[in-house]
Amino acid sequence: MQHPFSLAGARILVTGASSGLGRATAIMASRMGASVVLSGRDQARLEETREQLDGAGHHAAAYDLRDTAGIPDWLQRLASLTGTFHGLAHAAGIQIVRPLRMLDECVLNEIMAVNVNTALALTKGFRQKGVGAGGGSIVLFSSVMGLTGQPGQAAYSASKGALISMCRSLALELARENIRINCVAPGLVETGMAARLKDSLSPAQYEAVAALHPLGLGRPENIAAPVVFLLSAAAAWITGTTLVIDGGYTAH
Amino acid sequence: MNHSEFLLQLDSVIEAAPGTLKGSEKLAGIAAWDSLAVLGFIAMVDEKFRLQLSGKDIVACESIADLAGLLGDRIKA
């Protein structure tokens, strides 16, 4: 019997795989036996991720997810090249800090397009004949900001909250196709994105956010392992939910 | 952007009427200069100058002149 947490024999598409949580997820999935297809905008950085993967049969396929309308066709082309997918970890996203007084429609639309529209398009693409292997597991990367608030994060929170709520409806639609879909809601993890957040806050503000994580700030592998769990057969009866992985941030 | 336009942008960041800031003010004396104003200033500089300032840089500033100094010759006299 295969270990329930194993991804042996599974092909997993990971977006945002050129850095941070996406890269860590790709590495962890490969360690659990998956063939991983890496997506991001920069082919060279995807190749850097690929060099860190265990095993063989991995692919790096650069694509700019901002071309949302093209995502289903891209997935068709990708699946015919790599083989069909058993799982999707959608880690790509952007965070823009804007207090309400500086938040215009242009910024709001950009955040929603990159964080929400791509998730819907990828899910739509995944369920197409010839893309999904029949059933499967999708993990969307939300955030604790989808569950709680911080000044300046209204647009980002809206986008991450949208993932959590749309995931429930999608789970109900996709259950009949044996596709599970869940979110993870990470707290603050030490990645390039967190470094940019740190730059946009005063030291006192950043330290206050860090202090709200009783187990300290996260490491990318702290998120990658639970994502791999949700992709695996061990999570076979889990769909439409959000796994909070935040070192205790939302326990306050 | 010239210095007058920079001051108008700062007026907007602190939600003051255009022309409120004269350029000689100390930040500690501006009631509306708070943590949200700092976030707003970072956002304005990002949008108008395509420059990423850090919160640390801004906290070190004591005056409007110091804020302008962060932008160097991007602000014309």
PDB file of C-alpha atoms in Angstrom, chain B residues 30-54:
ATOM      1  CA  ILE B  30       1.809  67.606  11.524  1.00  0.00           C
ATOM      2  CA  ALA B  31      -1.068  65.869  13.345  1.00  0.00           C
ATOM      3  CA  ALA B  32      -2.061  63.904  10.243  1.00  0.00           C
ATOM      4  CA  TRP B  33       1.423  62.448   9.783  1.00  0.00           C
ATOM      5  CA  ASP B  34       0.655  59.000  11.230  1.00  0.00           C
ATOM      6  CA  SER B  35       1.320  55.369  10.319  1.00  0.00           C
ATOM      7  CA  LEU B  36      -1.272  55.459   7.530  1.00  0.00           C
ATOM      8  CA  ALA B  37       0.327  58.593   6.131  1.00  0.00           C
ATOM      9  CA  VAL B  38       3.650  56.747   6.067  1.00  0.00           C
ATOM     10  CA  LEU B  39       2.029  53.899   4.119  1.00  0.00           C
ATOM     11  CA  GLY B  40       0.445  56.469   1.842  1.00  0.00           C
ATOM     12  CA  PHE B  41       3.755  58.225   1.257  1.00  0.00           C
ATOM     13  CA  ILE B  42       5.410  54.927   0.323  1.00  0.00           C
ATOM     14  CA  ALA B  43       2.532  54.201  -2.073  1.00  0.00           C
ATOM     15  CA  MET B  44       2.740  57.678  -3.640  1.00  0.00           C
ATOM     16  CA  VAL B  45       6.494  57.393  -4.197  1.00  0.00           C
ATOM     17  CA  ASP B  46       6.026  53.918  -5.672  1.00  0.00           C
ATOM     18  CA  GLU B  47       3.355  55.167  -8.083  1.00  0.00           C
ATOM     19  CA  LYS B  48       4.878  58.507  -9.087  1.00  0.00           C
ATOM     20  CA  PHE B  49       8.595  57.681  -9.023  1.00  0.00           C
ATOM     21  CA  ARG B  50       8.620  53.862  -9.407  1.00  0.00           C
ATOM     22  CA  LEU B  51      10.836  53.834  -6.327  1.00  0.00           C
ATOM     23  CA  GLN B  52      10.518  51.453  -3.372  1.00  0.00           C
ATOM     24  CA  LEU B  53      11.206  53.303  -0.135  1.00  0.00           C
ATOM     25  CA  SER B  54      11.454  51.442   3.131  1.00  0.00           C
TER      26      SER B  54
END
